XYZ file of C-alpha atoms in Angstrom:
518
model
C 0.000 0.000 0.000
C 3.255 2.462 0.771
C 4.988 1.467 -2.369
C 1.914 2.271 -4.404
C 1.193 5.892 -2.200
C 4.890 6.418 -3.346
C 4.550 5.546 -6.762
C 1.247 8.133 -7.171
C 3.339 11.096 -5.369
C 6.548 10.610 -8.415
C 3.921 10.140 -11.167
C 1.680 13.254 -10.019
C 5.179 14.965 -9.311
C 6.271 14.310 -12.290
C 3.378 15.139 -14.394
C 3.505 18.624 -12.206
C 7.522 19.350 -13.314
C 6.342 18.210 -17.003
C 3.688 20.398 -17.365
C 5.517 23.391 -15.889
C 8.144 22.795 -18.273
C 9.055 25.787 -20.627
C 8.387 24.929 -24.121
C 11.707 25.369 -26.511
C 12.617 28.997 -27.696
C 11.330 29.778 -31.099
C 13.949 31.755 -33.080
C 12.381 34.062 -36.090
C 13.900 37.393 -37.983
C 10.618 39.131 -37.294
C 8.037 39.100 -35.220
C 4.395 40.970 -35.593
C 2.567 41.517 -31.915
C -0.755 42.949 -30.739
C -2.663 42.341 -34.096
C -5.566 41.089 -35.329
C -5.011 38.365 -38.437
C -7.122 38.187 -41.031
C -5.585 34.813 -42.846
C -6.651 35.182 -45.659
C -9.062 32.009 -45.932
C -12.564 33.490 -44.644
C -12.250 32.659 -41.127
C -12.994 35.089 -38.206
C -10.112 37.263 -37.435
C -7.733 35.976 -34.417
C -5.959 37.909 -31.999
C -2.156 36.534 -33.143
C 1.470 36.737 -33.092
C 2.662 36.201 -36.534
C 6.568 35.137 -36.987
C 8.884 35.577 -40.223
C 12.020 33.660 -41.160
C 13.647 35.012 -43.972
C 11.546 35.036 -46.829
C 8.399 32.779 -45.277
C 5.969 32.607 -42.697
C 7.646 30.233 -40.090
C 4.859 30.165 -37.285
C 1.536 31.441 -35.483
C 1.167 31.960 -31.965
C -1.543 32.818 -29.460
C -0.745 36.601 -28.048
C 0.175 34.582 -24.837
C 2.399 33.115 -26.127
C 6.021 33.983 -24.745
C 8.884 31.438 -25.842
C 9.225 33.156 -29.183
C 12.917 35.091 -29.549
C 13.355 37.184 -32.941
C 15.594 39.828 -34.110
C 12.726 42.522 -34.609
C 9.849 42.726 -32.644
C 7.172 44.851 -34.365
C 3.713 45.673 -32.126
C 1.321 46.310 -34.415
C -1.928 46.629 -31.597
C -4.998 47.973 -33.131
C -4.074 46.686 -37.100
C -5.276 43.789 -39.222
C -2.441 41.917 -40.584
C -3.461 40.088 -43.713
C -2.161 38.383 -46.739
C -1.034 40.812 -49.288
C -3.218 41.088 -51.886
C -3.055 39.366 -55.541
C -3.983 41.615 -58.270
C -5.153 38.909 -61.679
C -5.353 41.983 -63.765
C -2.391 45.096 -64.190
C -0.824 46.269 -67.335
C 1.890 47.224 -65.191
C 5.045 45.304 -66.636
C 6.615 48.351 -68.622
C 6.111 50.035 -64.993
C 8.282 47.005 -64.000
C 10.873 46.934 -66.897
C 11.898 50.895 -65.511
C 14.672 52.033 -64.346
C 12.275 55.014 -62.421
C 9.265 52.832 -61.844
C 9.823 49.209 -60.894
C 9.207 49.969 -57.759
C 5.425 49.366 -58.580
C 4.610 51.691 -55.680
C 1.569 52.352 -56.229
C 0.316 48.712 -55.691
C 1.923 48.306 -52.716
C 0.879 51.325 -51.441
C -2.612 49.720 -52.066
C -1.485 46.383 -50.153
C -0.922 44.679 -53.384
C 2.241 42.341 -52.909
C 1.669 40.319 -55.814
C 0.277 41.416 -59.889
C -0.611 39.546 -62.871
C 0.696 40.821 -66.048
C -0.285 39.738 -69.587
C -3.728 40.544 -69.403
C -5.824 41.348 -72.504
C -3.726 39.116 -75.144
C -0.788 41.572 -74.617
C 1.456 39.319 -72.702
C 4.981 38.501 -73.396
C 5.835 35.590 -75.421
C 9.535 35.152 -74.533
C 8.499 34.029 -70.462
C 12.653 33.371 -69.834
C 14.037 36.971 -71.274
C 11.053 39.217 -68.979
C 11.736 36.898 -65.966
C 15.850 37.791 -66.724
C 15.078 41.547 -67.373
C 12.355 41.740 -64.394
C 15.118 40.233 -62.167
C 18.185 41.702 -63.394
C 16.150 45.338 -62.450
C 14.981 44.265 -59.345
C 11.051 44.448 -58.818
C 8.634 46.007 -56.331
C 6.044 43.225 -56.216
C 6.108 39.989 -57.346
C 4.651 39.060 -60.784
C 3.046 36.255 -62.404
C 2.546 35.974 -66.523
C 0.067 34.956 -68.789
C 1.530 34.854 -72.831
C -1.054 36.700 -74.898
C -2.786 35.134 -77.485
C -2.528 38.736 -79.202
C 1.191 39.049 -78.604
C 1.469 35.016 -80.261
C -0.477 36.575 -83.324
C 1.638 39.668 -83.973
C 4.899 37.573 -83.759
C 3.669 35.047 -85.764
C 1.488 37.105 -88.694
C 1.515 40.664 -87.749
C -1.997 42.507 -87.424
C -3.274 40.767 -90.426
C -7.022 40.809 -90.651
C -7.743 37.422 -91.000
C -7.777 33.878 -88.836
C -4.333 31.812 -89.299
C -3.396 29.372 -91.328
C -2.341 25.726 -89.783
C 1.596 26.703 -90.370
C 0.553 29.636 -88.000
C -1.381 28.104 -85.654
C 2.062 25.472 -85.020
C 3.762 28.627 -84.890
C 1.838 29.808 -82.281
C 1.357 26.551 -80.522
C 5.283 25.837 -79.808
C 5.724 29.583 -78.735
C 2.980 28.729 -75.840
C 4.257 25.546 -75.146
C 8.109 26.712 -74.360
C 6.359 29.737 -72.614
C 4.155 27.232 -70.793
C 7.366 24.851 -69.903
C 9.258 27.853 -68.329
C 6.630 29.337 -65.704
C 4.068 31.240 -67.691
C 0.530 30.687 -65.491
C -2.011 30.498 -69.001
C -3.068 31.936 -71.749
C -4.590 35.728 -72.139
C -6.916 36.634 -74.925
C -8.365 39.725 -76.185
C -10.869 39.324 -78.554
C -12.269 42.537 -78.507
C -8.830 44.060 -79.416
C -6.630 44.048 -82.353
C -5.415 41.392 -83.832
C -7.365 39.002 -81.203
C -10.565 40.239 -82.048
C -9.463 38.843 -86.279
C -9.388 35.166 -84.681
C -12.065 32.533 -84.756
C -12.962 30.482 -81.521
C -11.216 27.144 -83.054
C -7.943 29.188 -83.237
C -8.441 29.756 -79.357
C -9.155 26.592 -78.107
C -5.960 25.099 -80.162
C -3.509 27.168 -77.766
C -6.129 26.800 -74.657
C -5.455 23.201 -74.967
C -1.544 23.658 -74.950
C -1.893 25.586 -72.129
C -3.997 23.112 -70.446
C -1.413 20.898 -70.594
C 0.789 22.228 -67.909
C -2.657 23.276 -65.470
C -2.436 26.808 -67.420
C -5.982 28.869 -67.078
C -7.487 30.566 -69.995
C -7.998 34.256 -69.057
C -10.124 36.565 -71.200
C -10.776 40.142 -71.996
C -14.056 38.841 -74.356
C -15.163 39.252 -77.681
C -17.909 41.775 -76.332
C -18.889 43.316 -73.140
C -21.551 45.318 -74.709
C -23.413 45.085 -78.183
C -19.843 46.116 -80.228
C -20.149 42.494 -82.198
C -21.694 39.181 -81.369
C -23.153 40.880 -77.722
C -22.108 40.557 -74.395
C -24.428 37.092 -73.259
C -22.842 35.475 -76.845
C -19.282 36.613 -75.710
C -19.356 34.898 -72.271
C -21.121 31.613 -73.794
C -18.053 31.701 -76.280
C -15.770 31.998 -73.836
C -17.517 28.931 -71.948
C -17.342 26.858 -75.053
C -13.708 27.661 -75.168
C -12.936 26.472 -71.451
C -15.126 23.448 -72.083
C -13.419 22.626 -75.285
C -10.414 23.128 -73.979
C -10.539 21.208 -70.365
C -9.262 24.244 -68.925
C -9.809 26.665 -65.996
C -11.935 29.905 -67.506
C -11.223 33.328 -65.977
C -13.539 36.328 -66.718
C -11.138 39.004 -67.311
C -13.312 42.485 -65.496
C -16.141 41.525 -65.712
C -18.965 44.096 -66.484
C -22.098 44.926 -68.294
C -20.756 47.850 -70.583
C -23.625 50.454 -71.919
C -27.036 51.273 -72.037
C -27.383 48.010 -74.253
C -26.433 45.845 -72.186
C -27.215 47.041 -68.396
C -29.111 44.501 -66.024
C -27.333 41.638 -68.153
C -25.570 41.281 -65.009
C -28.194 38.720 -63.617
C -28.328 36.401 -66.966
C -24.664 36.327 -66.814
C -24.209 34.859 -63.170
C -26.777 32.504 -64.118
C -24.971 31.607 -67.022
C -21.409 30.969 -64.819
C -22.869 29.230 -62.606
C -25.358 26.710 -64.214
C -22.027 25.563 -66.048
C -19.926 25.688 -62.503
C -22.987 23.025 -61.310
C -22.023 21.031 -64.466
C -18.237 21.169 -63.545
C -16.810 23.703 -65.388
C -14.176 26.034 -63.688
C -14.558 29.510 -63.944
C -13.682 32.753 -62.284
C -13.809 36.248 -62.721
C -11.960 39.446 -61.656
C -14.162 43.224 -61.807
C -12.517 46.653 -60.670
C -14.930 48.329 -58.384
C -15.574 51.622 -60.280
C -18.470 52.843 -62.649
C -15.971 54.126 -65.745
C -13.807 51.832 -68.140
C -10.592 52.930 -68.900
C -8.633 52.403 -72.858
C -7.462 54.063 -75.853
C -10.110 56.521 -77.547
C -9.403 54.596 -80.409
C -9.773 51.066 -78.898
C -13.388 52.058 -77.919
C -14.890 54.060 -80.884
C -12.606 52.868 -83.711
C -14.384 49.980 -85.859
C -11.799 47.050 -85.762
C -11.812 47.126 -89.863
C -10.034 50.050 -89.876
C -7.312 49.637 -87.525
C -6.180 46.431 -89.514
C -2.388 45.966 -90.543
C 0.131 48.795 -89.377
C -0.732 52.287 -87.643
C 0.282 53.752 -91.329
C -2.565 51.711 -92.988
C -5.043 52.783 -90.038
C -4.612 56.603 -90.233
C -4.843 55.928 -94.244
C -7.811 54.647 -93.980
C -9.181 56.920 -91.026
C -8.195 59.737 -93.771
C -9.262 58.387 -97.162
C -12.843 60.064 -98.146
C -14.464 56.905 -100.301
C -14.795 55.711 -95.980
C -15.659 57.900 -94.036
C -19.130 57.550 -94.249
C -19.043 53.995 -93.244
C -16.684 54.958 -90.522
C -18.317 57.614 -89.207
C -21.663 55.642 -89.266
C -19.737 53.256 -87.000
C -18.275 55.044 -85.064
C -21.279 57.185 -84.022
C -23.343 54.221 -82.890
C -19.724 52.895 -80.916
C -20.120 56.318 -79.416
C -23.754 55.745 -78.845
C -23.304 52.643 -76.959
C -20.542 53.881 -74.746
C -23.122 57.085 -73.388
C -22.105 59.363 -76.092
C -19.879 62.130 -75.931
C -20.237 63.721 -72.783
C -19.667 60.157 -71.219
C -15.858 60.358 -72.644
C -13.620 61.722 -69.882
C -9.924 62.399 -71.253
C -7.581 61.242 -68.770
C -4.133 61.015 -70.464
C -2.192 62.740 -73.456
C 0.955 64.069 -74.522
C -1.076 67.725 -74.183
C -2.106 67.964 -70.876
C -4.556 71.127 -71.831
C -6.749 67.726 -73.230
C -6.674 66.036 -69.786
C -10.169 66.654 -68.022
C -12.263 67.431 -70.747
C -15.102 65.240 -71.868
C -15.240 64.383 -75.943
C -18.299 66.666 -75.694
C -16.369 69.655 -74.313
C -13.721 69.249 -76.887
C -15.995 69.008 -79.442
C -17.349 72.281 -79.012
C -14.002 73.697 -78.596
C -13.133 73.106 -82.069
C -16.682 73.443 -83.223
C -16.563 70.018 -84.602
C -19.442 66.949 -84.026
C -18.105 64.655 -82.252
C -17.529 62.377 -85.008
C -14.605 64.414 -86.613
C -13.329 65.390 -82.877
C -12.591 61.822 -82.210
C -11.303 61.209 -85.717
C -8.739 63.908 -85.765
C -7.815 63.206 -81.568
C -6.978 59.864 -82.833
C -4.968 61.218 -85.956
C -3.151 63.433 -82.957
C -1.611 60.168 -80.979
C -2.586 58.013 -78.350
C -5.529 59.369 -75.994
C -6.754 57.783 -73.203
C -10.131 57.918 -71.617
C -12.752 57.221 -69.169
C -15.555 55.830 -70.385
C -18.892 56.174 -67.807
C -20.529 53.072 -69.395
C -21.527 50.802 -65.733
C -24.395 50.873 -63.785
C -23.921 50.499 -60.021
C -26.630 47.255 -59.641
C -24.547 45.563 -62.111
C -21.316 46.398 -60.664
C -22.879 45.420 -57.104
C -24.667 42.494 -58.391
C -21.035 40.786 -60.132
C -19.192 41.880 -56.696
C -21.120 40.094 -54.400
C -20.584 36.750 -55.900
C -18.209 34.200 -54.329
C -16.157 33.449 -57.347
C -15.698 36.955 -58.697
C -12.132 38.274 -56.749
C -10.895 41.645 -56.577
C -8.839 43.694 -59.604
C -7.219 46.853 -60.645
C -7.000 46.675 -64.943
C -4.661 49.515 -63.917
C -3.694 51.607 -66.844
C -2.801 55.091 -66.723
C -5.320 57.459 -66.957
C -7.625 55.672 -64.340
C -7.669 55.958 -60.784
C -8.010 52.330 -60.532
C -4.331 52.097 -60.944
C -4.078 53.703 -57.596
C -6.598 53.274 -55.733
C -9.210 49.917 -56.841
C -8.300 47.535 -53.420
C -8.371 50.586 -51.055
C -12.177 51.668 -53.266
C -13.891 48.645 -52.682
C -12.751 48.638 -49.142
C -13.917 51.874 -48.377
C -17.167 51.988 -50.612
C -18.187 48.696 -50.591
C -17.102 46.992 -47.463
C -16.800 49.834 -45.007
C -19.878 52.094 -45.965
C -22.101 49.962 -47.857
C -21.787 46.860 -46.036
C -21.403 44.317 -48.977
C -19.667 41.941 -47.601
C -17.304 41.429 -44.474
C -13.427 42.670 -44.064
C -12.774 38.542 -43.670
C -14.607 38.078 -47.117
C -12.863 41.159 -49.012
C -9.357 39.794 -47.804
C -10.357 36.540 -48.887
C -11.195 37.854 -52.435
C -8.273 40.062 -52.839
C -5.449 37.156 -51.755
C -6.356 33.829 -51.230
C -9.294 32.755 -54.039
C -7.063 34.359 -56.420
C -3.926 32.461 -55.825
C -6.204 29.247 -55.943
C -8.005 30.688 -59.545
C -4.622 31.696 -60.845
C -2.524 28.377 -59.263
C -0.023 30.546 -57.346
C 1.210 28.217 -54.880
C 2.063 28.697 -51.023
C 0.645 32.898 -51.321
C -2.300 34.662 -50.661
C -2.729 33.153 -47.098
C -1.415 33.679 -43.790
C -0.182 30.531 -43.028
C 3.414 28.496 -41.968
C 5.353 28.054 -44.526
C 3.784 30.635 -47.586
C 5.790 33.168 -48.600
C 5.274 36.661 -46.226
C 3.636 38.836 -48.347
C 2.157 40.209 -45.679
C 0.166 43.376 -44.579
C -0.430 45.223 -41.761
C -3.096 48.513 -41.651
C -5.823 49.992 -39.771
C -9.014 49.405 -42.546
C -11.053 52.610 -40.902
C -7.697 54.808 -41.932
C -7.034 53.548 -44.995
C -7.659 57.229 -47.748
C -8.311 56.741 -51.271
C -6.860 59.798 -52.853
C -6.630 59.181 -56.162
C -9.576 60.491 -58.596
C -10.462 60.700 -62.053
C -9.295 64.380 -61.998
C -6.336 63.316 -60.337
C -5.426 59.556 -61.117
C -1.867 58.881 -60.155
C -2.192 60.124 -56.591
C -0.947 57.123 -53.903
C -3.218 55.549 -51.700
C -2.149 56.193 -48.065
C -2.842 54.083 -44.573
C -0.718 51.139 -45.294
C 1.581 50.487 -42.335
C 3.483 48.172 -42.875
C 4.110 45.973 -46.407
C 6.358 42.794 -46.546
C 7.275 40.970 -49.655
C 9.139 37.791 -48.944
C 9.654 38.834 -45.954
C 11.437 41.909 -46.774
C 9.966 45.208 -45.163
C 9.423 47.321 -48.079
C 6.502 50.007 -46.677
C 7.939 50.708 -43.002
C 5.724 52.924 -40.509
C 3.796 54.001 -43.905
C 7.194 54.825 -46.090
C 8.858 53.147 -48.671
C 12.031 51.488 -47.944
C 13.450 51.244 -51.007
C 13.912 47.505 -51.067
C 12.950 45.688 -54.035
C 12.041 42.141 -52.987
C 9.805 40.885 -55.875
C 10.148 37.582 -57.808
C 8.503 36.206 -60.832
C 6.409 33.664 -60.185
C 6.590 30.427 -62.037
């Protein structure tokens, strides 16, 4: 009876000295305290310590939690940290190729750690020479690539108004498939552009099914988002039967209902997406949260005929008098669809006395219809604009659905270069109530690594990459405006991209830690 009283004192002693045992120090380079995490995958946000080690997330802690040592301890009490957030849409690789811009500021400045480039059917075809240059430079953000189909075309047969023959199509085919081999993500199209817009849907699905081979996606700016060509509800079905043809992922490149024609479409088109997703198909979509487009005045009034070939044939034709009543008959009812001419906000051109005005306004300036005005801008050089073509129930309707994820289409000109994540924050989460902060972080990071098959980003989570951020939502400003586009979001605290702090107490440190993603 002694020896077994004896035996329950050691084991209840020794339980007691085991469970008062310290747990092992945990060594990390950094350290985030006080904050609230938002991980990126929809869950509730956590009161957690977050720990980096070099360039990944090495481990998550409860805010008791004291056997963690590390170089830097940053409190960050009162903030969200959060995944950085994945933009699937930017035209910002010739920002990246600078020597003055590569910095891609202002995306990080909007918590963007990671952009898609490519978009459109403008992306590179040579993946290894970018990845070199991007490199070589140094980067802001990180950067994933899709290989246009548009770029494939002009390489291959130039602007040529007409689909390609099967020598071309080969061409085309082994350009995607190295492109594929060395870390390209899909393919891009832009059928609404020139030359994409000259191709048939076979042509597509023959490089959709190259990049299907290597668990590419098929992203597309569509043949129509309005009533330009085949209409927008014809557009999205082609792009379906594209996908489907193909066996590949389907990504709806900004998705919108564009002019008068077309508004309230938005409800037929989510029908649409989603009877196929019930029949398996895989599709996505990305939308910028703001009522105005953004392009070339030429890419949105300019019939596609007469843009065929080089810009020396174009401006021939935009000049030669046996067409201009044809053109002009197309291009007013372009014009007509888009809102007309006081719906044409110029945003960006080599004379800034332009920048501001609406088509109308200029117009009357030169006491001109509107027709010739946009006819002789063009004949001037390259114009951008603003088109106010959205209604806000469509653009609300598209947001609030769980596989449409959070964009920019950033191109100068547009605020939405500067300011898109921080907008639908402030407009559609904070004051409007659309969805949760847990469900905008979730759209902006983590659904579009999964649509886009970026591995180990977009989440909080050991052993990702820390693209990380760190901000107060209710101080976040968006500053940047159609009358004044390029002006930088501010709020961001702090902005890590593997692991390297390159926004610091809301400045820039200078540090270039992107990669190319492949």
């Amino acid at each position: 009876m002694k020896a077994n009283t004896l035996k329950l004192s050691a084991l209840v002693m020794l339980m007691a000295l085991t469970g008062c045992a310290s747990k092992p120090t945990f060594n990390a380079d950094i350290l985030l305290t006080g904050g609230l995490l938002i991980s990126g995958d929809g869950s509730a946000a956590n009161a957690k310590k977050v720990a980096i080690c070099e360039d990944k997330i090495c481990g998550i802690f409860a805010p008791e939690s004291t056997h963690i040592k590390a170089k830097q301890v940053i409190d960050v009490s009162g903030k969200v940290i959060a995944p950085g957030f994945i933009d699937p849409h930017t035209h910002s690789l010739s920002d990246l190729k600078s020597s003055t811009r590569n910095d891609n500021i202002n995306y990080l400045t909007q918590g963007v750690t990671t952009v898609i480039n490519g978009n459109d059917g403008g992306g590179p075809v040579d993946f290894n020479a970018t990845k070199h240059t991007l490199h070589a430079n140094g980067i802001g953000t990180n950067v994933g690539l899709l290989v246009g189909h548009g770029s494939l075309r002009k390489q291959v047969m130039g602007k040529v108004a007409r689909h390609a023959t099967e020598k071309e199509m080969s061409q085309m085919e082994a350009l995607l498939e190295a492109a594929m081999e060395q870390g390209a993500l899909g393919l891009s199209s832009g059928l609404y552009y020139v030359p994409g817009s000259y191709a048939n849907t076979n042509e597509v699905v023959r490089l959709a099914k190259v990049a299907a081979k290597f668990n590419g996606i098929y992203d597309t700016h569509i043949r129509d988002e309005s009533t330009f060509s085949i209409g927008l509800i014809p557009a999205v079905q082609e792009a379906i039967d594209i996908a489907k043809a193909a066996d590949i992922h389907l990504h709806l490149a900004h998705i919108k209902a564009l002019g008068v024609d077309v508004w309230g479409q938005s409800e037929q088109i989510i029908n649409l997406v989603e009877s196929e997703q019930q029949r398996g198909l895989s599709i996505s979509a990305d939308q910028y949260p703001w009522l105005a487009s953004g392009t070339k005045l030429h890419s949105a009034l300019m019939p596609k005929w007469v843009m065929a070939d080089s810009k020396k044939a174009f401006h021939t034709r935009l000049k030669d008098p046996r067409l201009q009543d044809q053109i002009d008959r197309e291009l007013a009812e372009n014009l007509r669809r888009r809102g007309g001419a006081k719906a044409i906000l110029i945003t960006k051109f080599y004379d800034k006395s332009f920048e501001g005005k609406t088509l109308e306004q200029v117009a009357k300036e030169w006491n001109l219809s509107a027709i010739s005005a946009t006819k002789k801008l063009v004949l001037m050089g390259q114009v951008r604009i603003a088109s106010f073509n959205m209604s806000a129930e469509d653009v609300e309707n598209f947001m609030q659905q769980t596989w449409v994820v959070t964009s920019s289409d950033g191109t100068d000109g547009h605020p939405r270069k500067y300011a898109s994540f921080p907008k639908k924050l402030k407009s559609y989460v904070l004051d409007k109530n659309l969805m949760s902060l847990e469900t905008f972080i979730q759209r902006s990071s983590a659904d579009t690594a999964k649509y886009f098959n970026i591995k180990k980003r977009g989440q909080i989570k050991p052993d990702y990459f820390a693209d990380i951020i760190v901000f107060d939502p209710k101080q976040i400003s968006v500053n940047a405006s159609f009358a004044h586009w390029n002006v930088l979001t501010e709020g961001m605290q702090y902005v890590f991209v593997n692991g390297e702090i390159v926004i610091n107490d809301h400045k820039f440190t200078n540090i270039h830690a992107g990669k190319v993603i492949d």
